[in-house]
XYZ file of C-alpha atoms in Angstrom:
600
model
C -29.603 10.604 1.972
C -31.602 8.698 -0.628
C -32.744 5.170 0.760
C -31.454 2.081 -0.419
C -34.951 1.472 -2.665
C -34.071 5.079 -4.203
C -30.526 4.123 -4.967
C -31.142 0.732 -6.845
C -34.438 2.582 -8.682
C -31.999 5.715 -9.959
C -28.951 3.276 -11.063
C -30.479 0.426 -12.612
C -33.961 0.375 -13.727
C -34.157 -2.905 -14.662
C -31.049 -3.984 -13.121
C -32.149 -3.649 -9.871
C -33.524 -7.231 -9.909
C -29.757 -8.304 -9.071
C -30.108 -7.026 -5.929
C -33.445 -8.822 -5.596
C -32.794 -12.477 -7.274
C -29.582 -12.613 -5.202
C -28.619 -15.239 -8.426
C -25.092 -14.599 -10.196
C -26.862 -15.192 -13.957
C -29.616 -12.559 -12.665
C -26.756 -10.466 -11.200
C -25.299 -11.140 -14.929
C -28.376 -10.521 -16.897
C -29.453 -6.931 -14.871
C -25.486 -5.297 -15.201
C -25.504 -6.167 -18.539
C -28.955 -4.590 -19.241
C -27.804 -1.592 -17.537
C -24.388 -1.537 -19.579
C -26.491 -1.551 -22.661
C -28.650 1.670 -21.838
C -25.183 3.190 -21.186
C -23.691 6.286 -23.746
C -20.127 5.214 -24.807
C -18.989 8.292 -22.892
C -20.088 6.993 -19.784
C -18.958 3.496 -20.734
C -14.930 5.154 -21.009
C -15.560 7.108 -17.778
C -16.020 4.501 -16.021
C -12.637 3.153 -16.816
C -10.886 6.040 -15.310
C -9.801 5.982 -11.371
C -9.314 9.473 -10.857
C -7.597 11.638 -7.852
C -9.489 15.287 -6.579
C -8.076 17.156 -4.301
C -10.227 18.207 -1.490
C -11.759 17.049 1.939
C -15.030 17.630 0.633
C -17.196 16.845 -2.916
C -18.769 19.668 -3.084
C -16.834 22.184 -1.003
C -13.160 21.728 -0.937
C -10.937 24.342 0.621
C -10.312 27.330 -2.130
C -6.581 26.058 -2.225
C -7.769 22.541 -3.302
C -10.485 24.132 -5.992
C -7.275 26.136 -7.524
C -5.501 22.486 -7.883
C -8.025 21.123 -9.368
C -9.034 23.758 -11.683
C -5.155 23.387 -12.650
C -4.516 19.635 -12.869
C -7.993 18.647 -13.978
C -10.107 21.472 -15.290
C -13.005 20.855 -12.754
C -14.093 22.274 -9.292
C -14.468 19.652 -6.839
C -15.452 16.040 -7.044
C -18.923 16.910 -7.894
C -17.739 18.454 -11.331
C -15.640 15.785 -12.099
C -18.128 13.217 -11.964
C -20.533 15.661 -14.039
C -18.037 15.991 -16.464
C -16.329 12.630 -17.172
C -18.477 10.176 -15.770
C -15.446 8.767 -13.592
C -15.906 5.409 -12.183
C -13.689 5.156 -9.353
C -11.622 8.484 -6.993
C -8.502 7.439 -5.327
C -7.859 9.315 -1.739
C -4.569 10.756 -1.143
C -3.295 12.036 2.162
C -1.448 14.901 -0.049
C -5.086 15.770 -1.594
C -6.247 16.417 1.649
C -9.039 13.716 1.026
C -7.991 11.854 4.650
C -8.450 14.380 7.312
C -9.862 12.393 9.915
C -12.444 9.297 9.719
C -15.621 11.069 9.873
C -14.386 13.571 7.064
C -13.663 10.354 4.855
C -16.928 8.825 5.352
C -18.616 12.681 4.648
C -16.313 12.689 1.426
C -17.210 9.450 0.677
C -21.441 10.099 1.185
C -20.623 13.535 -0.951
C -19.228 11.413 -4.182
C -21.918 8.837 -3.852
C -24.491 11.655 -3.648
C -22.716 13.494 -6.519
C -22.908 10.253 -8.958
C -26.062 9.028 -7.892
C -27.998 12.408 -8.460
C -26.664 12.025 -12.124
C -28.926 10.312 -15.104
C -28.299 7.186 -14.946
C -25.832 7.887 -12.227
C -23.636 5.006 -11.075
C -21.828 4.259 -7.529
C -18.423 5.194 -7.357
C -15.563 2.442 -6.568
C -13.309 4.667 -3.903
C -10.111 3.249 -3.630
C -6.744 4.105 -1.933
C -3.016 2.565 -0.762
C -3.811 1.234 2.591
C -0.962 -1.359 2.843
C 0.226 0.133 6.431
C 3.826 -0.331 7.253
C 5.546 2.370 4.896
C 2.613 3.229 2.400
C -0.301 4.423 4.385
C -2.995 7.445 2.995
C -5.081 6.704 6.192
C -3.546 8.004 9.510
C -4.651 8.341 12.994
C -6.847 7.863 14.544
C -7.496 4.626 12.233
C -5.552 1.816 13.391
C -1.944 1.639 11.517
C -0.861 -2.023 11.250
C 2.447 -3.647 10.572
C 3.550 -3.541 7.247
C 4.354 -5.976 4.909
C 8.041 -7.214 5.663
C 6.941 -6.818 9.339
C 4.090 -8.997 9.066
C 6.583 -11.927 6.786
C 8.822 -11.721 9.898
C 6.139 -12.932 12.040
C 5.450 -15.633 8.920
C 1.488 -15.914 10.832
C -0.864 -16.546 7.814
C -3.286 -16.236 10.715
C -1.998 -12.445 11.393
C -2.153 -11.694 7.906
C -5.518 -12.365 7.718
C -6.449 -10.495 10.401
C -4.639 -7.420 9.245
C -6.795 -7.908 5.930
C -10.124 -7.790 8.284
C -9.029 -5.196 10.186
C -7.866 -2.999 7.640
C -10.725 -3.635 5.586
C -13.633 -3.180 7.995
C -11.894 0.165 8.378
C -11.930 1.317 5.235
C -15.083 0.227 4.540
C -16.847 2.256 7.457
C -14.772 4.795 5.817
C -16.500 4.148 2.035
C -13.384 3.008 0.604
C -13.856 -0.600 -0.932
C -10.739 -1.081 -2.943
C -7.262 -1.014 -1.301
C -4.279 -1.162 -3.316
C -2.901 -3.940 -1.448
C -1.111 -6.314 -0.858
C 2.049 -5.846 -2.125
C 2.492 -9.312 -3.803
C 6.453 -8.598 -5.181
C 9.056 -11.535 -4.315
C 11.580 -8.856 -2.838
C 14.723 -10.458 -4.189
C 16.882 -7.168 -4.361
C 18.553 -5.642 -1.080
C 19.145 -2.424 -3.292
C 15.231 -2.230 -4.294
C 14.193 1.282 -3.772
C 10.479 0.947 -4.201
C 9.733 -2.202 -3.130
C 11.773 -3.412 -0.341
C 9.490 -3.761 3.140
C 6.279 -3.508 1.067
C 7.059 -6.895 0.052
C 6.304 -9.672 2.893
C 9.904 -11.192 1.924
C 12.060 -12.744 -0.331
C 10.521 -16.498 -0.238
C 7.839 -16.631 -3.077
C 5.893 -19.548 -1.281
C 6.085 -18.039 1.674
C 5.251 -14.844 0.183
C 2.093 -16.425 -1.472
C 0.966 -17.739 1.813
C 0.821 -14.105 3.630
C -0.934 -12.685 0.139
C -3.658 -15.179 0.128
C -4.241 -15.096 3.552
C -4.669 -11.128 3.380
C -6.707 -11.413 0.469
C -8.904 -13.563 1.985
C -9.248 -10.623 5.169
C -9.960 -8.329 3.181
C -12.773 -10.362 1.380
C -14.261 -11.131 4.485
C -14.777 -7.096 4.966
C -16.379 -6.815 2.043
C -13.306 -4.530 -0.027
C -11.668 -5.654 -2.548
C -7.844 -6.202 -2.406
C -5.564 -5.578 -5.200
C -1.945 -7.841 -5.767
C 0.323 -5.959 -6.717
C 2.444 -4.945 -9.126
C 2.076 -7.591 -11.853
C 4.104 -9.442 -13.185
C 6.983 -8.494 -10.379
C 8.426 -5.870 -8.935
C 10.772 -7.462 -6.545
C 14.092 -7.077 -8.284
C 15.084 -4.026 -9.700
C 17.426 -1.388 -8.362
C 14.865 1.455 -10.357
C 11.934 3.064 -8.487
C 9.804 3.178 -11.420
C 7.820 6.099 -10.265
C 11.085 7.967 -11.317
C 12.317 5.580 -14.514
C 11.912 2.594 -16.468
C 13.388 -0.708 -14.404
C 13.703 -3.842 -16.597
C 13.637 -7.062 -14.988
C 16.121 -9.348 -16.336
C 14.853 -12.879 -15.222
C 14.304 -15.477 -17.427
C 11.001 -17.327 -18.263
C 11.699 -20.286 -15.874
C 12.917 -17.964 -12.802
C 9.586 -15.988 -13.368
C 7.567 -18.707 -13.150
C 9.120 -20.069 -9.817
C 9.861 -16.598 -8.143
C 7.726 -13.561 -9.348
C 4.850 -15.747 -10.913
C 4.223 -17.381 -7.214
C 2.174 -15.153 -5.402
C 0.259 -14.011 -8.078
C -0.675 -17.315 -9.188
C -1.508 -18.066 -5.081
C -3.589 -14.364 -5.248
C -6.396 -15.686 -7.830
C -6.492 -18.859 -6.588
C -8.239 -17.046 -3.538
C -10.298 -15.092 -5.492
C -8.623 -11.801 -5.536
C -11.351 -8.780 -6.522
C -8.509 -6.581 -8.562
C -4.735 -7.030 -9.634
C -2.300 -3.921 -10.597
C 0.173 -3.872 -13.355
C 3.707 -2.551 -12.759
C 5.549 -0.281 -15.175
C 8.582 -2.534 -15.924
C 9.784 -4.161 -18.986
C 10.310 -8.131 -18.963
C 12.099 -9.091 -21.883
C 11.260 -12.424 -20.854
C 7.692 -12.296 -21.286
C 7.954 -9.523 -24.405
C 10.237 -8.824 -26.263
C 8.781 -5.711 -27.524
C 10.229 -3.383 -24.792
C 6.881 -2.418 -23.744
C 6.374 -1.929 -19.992
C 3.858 -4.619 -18.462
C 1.085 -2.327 -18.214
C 0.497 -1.368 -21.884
C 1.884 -5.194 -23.084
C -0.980 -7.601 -24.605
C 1.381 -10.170 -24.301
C 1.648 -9.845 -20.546
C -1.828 -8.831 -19.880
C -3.870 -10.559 -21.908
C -1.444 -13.540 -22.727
C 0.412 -14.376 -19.137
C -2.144 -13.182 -16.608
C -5.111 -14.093 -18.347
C -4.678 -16.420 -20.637
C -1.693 -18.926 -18.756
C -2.586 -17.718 -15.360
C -6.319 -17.547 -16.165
C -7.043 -14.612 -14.466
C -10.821 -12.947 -15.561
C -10.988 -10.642 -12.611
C -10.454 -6.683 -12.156
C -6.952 -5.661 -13.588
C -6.146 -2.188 -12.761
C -3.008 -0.184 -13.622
C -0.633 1.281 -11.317
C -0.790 5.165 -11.258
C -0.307 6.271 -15.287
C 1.506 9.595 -14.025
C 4.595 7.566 -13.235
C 7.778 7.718 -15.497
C 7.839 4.096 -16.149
C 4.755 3.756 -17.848
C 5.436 7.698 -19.963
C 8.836 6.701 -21.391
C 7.759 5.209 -24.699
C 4.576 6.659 -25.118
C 2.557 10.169 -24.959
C 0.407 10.497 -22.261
C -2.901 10.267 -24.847
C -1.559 6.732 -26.441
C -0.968 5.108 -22.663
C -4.340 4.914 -21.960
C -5.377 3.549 -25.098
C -2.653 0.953 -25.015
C -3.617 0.021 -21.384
C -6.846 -1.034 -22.927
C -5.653 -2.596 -26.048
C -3.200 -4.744 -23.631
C -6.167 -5.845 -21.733
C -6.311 -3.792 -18.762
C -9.484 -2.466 -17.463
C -9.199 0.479 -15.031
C -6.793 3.415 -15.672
C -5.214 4.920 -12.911
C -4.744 8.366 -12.260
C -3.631 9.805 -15.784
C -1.219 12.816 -15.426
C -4.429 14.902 -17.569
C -7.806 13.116 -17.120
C -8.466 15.729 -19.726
C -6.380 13.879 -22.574
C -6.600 10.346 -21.397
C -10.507 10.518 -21.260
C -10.570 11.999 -24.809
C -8.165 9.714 -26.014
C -10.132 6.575 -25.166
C -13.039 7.866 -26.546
C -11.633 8.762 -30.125
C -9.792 5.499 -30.228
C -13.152 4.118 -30.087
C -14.357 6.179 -32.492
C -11.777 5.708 -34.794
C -11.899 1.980 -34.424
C -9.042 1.571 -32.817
C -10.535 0.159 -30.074
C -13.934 -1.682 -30.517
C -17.299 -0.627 -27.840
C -17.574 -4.123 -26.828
C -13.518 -4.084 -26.232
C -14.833 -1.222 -23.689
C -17.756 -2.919 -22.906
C -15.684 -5.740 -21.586
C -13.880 -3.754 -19.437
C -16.773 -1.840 -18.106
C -18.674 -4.758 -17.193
C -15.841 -5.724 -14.804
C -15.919 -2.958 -13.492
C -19.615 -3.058 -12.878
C -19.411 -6.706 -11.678
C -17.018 -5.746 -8.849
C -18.939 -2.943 -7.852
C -21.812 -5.565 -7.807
C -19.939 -7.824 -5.663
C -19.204 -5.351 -2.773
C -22.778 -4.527 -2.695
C -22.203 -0.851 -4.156
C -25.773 -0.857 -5.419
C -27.021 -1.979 -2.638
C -25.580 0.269 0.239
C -23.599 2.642 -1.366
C -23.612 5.341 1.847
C -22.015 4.772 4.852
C -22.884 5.865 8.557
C -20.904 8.630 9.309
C -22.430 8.560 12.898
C -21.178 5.059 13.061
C -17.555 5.356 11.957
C -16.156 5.074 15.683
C -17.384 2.288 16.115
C -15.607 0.747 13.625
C -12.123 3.091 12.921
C -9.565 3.117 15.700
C -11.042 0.947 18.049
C -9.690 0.089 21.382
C -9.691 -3.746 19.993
C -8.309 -2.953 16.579
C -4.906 -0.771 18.026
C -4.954 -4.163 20.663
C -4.730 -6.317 17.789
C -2.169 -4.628 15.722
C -0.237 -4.290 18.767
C -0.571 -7.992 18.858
C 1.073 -8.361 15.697
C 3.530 -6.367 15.793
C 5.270 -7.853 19.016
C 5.293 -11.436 16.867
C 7.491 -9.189 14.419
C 10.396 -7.474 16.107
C 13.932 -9.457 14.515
C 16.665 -9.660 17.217
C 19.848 -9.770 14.784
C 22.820 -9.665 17.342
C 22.953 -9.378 20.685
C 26.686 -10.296 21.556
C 27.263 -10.167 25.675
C 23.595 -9.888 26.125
C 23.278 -6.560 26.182
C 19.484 -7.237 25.519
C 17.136 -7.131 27.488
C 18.001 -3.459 29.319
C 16.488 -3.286 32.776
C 15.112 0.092 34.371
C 17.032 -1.023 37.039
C 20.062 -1.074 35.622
C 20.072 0.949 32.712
C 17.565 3.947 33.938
C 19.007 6.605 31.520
C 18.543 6.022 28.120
C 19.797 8.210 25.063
C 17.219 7.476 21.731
C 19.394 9.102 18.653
C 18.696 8.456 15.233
C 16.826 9.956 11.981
C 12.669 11.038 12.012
C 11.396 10.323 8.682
C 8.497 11.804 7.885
C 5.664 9.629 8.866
C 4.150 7.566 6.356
C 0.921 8.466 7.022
C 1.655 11.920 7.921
C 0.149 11.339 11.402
C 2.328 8.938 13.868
C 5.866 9.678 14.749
C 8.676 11.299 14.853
C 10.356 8.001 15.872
C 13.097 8.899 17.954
C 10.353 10.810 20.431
C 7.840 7.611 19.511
C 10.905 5.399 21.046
C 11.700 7.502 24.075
C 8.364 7.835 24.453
C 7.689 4.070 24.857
C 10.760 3.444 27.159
C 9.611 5.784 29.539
C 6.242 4.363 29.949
C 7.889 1.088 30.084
C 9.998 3.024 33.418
C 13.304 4.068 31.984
C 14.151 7.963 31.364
C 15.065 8.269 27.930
C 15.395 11.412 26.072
C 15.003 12.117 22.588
C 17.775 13.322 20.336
C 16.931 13.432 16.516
C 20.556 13.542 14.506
C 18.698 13.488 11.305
C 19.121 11.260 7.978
C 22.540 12.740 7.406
C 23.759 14.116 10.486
C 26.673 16.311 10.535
C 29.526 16.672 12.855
C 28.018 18.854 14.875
C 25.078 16.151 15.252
C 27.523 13.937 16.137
C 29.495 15.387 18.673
C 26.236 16.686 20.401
C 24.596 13.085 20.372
C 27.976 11.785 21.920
C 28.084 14.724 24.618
C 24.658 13.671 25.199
C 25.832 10.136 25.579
C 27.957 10.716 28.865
C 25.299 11.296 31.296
C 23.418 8.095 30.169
C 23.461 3.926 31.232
C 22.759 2.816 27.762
C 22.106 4.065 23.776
C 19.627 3.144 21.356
C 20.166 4.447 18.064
C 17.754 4.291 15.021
C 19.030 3.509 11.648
C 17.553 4.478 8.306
C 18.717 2.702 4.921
C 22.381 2.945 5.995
C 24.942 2.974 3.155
C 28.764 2.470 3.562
C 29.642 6.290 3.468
C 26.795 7.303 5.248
C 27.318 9.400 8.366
C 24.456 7.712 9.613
C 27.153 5.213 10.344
C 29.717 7.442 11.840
C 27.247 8.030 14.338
C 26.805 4.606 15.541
C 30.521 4.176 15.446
C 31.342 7.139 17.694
C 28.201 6.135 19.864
C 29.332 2.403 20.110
C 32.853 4.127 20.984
C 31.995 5.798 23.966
C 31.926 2.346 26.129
C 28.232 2.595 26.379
C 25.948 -0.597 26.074
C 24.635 0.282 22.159
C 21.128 -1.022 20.730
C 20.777 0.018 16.893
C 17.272 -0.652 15.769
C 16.761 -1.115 11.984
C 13.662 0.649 11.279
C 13.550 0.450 8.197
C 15.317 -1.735 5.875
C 17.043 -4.701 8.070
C 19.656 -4.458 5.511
C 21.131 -1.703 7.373
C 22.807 -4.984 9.775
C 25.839 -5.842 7.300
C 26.805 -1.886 8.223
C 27.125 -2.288 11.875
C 29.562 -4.368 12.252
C 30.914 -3.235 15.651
C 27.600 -2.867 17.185
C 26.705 -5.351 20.257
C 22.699 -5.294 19.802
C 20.532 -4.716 16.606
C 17.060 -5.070 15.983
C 15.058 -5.040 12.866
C 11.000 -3.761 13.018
C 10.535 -2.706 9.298
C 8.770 0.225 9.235
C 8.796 3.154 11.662
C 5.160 3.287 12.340
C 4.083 4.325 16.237
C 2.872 0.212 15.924
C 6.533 -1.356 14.885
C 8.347 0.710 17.414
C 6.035 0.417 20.547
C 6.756 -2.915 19.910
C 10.804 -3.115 19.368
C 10.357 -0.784 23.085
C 9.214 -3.371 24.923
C 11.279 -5.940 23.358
C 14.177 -3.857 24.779
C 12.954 -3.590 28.002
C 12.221 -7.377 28.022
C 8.224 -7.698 28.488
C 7.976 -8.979 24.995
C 10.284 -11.257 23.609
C 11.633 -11.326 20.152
C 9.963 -13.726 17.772
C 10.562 -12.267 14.334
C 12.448 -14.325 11.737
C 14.166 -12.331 8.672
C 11.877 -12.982 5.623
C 14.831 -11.982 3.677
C 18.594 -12.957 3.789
C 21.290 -9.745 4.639
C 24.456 -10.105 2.578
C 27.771 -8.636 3.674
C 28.063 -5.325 2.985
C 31.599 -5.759 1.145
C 30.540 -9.121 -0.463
C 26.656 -9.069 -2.155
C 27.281 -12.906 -2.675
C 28.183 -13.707 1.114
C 25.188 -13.904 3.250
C 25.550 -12.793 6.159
C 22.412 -13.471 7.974
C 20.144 -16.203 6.032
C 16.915 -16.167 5.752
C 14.690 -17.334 9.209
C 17.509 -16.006 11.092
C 16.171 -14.261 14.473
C 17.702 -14.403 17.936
C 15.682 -14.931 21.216
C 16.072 -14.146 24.965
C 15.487 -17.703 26.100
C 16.908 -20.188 23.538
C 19.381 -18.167 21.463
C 19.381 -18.693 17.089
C 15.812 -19.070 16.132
C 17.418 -20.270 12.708
């Protein structure tokens, strides 16, 4: 591995003094030396944040070579890099890029080495969505925190911070050193399909709080965190991965509700901030989605908001941003809008050659790209890229999974767990009383791919905890057959605890818990996802909320049932009636507790 002497001499030349002065104008004066000795199609190259599939640079299983070969003309990682000059990866679980940690760092040494053998080869900014809760690309054995609606239950600033540090010092023994996070959306929709617990609530100041305090965790690891997805995702009813939402609010409500925690995220100094694809009429009038919109961009975020940091866009292979456009005028209407990194294009292929006969053509200016660049080079800059651009792959358990990280998110996650009814006091269930224990409910996949399935998580816990619970999955949609069986199974037990999973009024989700709660049995549903699911279980004595259905969330919502934690999450979101939308039916800060009842 080339020494840290070798590395600066190979990138910079004359740049290197940056990493010598230690002075921001020298830091200013060597990248912008070394973006003037710079070919334009290196300059557009490193624009592009690209995905490769593969758990290696250089030799990726023959499976992930065919996928690449097919989405991206190129080999490996190594290739890509040779042939487009790509300035940032992005890891995917479904890329097989996230194995296990000491994989990642190996990938991560094997792109550095790829670039940095190049002429005038550059680090490479590896990024990936590491917001834990229900977005994670990095499983176990890395620690999995609470996610974002968890973590605005507990309302700590001082716990968001730490998941920030946490997460970041991860990642970063891991060579990542951008995460796509946090989520900064005001979640203001109960029908959100996107959003929803990625956002840390439904109060934008309180929302603002928990982003600035994670931002400033992550800067203290050294990775840069990205607020997300600008100028507001937080109330739409379209996932726009799959369409085009428009958000309806006016100029005013922007500015008080979706403008908040932006505004809060670069006033500490966020490193990178992500457009979303999603028209606001509001802002422009042009029906453009944010993303390719100068007016947004360049006018709201930079110039009102006065933003001059990293602005990313979200992945350019969703539908929201390909509606309007071809997939080789997106990327040049990114830049024109004033974005600087391009995310993931559908065809690196078209995108990169796009860019670079726009520039050619004069539709786009070199020092418009030059602009960009130099962000790009500044942030890399910042997180001391040129400087130590390998990590220690013998090192990496010391830092990923540790005994005091899972301790700490643990911690967490018991400040989290929402009591939302417990009429009779059927909470907390006693071993001694309540031995047997049925666990029914859906398994999601995992979303990390690597923790789970919850109903065995949850049975799991309660046993260790000294009950006997046994596991019955009845699925998403479970059918009468599910049903009967899970009630069968319900005769032989002391008590039920039932998952739920984004319940709906004619799901049969809900005709389970009805025909469990019939059988005379004490009944605890636990909401493990959206805490929504409440104003459909109407009849049921005990719910909890934990927001994700992480190992971490429900480890935690066991041993607030078996009373050795007790519950201390607020909602960070009001539940309206099922039947009425307008009527709330539990407000915002509502939580009950085992010793002094309504926490509201």
């Amino acid at each position: 591995m080339p020494s840290r002497r070798t590395v600066l001499t190979a990138t910079m030349g004359a740049a290197a003094s940056l990493a010598v002065t230690g002075t921001a104008r020298a830091d200013e004066r060597g990248l912008r030396s070394l973006l003037g000795r710079m070919t334009l199609p290196e300059k557009v190259g490193q624009l592009f944040v690209m995905r490769v599939y593969g758990h290696s640079a250089t030799a990726p299983d023959q499976a992930d070579i065919d996928a690449n070969l097919s989405e991206i003309g190129v080999r490996d990682a190594a290739e890509l890099i040779a042939e487009y000059h790509v300035g940032g990866i992005i890891y995917f679980t479904w890329a097989h890029n996230t194995r296990d940690p000491r994989q990642i760092a190996a990938l991560s040494n094997g792109i550095q080495r790829a670039s940095l053998s190049r002429p005038r080869g550059l680090p490479v900014l590896i990024s990936t969505d590491q917001e834990h809760g229900a977005v994670a690309r990095v499983g176990a054995p890395a620690t999995l925190l609470p996610g974002a609606m968890a973590v605005g239950a507990g309302g700590s600033r001082a716990d968001a911070r730490t998941l920030g540090r946490v997460s970041g010092r991860e990642l970063r023994a891991l060579g990542i050193r951008q995460d796509y996070a946090p989520v900064a959306d005001v979640n203001v929709n109960p029908a959100n399909p996107v959003i929803g617990v990625r956002s840390f609530g439904s109060d934008p100041d309180a929302v603002a709080a928990l982003v600035a305090a994670e931002v400033a965790g992550y800067q203290r690891s050294a990775v840069a965190a990205t607020a997300k997805h600008f100028p507001g995702h937080g109330d739409t009813a379209v996932d726009s991965h799959f369409g085009f939402p428009v958000i309806t609010h006016s100029r005013a409500l922007w500015s008080t509700l979706d403008a908040v925690p932006f505004r809060a995220a670069i006033r500490a100094g966020v490193d990178s901030i992500m457009t979303g694809h999603l028209m606001v009429p509001a802002l422009d009038g042009s029906g453009d989605p944010a993303t390719l919109s100068h007016p947004i961009v360049t006018g709201v975020l930079r110039g009102e908001l006065g933003y001059d940091g990293l602005v990313v866009t979200d992945s350019l292979g969703m539908e929201g941003v390909r509606t309007k456009y071809g997939d080789d005028r997106v990327p040049v209407l990114a830049l024109k809008a004033g974005v600087d990194q391009l995310l993931n294009p559908p065809s690196l292929e078209i995108a990169w050659n796009a860019v670079l006969k726009a520039v050619e053509d004069g539709e786009l200016t070199e020092a418009r790209i030059d602009a960009s660049v130099l962000r790009v080079l500044r942030l890399k800059s910042r997180l001391g890229l040129f400087d130590e651009p390998y990590v220690a792959e013998d090192e990496v358990d010391l830092f990923v999974g540790t005994r005091a990280h899972r301790a700490t998110a643990d911690r967490i996650a018991e400040r989290t767990t929402t009591l939302l009814a417990n009429e009779g006091g059927v909470l907390p269930l006693s071993p001694r009383t309540h031995r047997r224990l049925l666990v029914a409910g859906p398994d999601p996949a995992s979303p990390s791919g690597t923790t789970g399935p919850p109903t065995s998580v949850l049975a799991a816990a309660l046993t260790r905890l000294g009950f006997t619970a046994t596991a019955r999955p009845t699925g998403t949609t479970p059918s009468a057959a599910d049903i009967a069986a899970a009630v069968a199974a319900a005769r032989d037990v002391d008590a039920i605890v039932v998952g739920t999973y984004n319940l709906t009024a004619d799901s049969t989700q809900k005709t389970l818990v009805e025909r469990l709660t019939a059988t005379g049995k004490p009944v605890v549903a636990v909401a493990i996802r959206n805490p929504y699911d409440l104003a459909h279980l109407p009849g049921v004595p005990a719910v909890l909320a934990t927001y994700s259905w992480t190992d971490v969330e429900l480890r935690a919502a066991a041993r607030v049932i078996a009373g050795l934690a007790r519950p201390r999450g607020r909602l960070p979101v009001p539940v309206p009636a099922a039947d009425d939308p307008t009527r709330v039916l539990r407000p915002l800060g509502y939580g009950l507790s085992y010793r002094n009842g309504p926490t509201a």
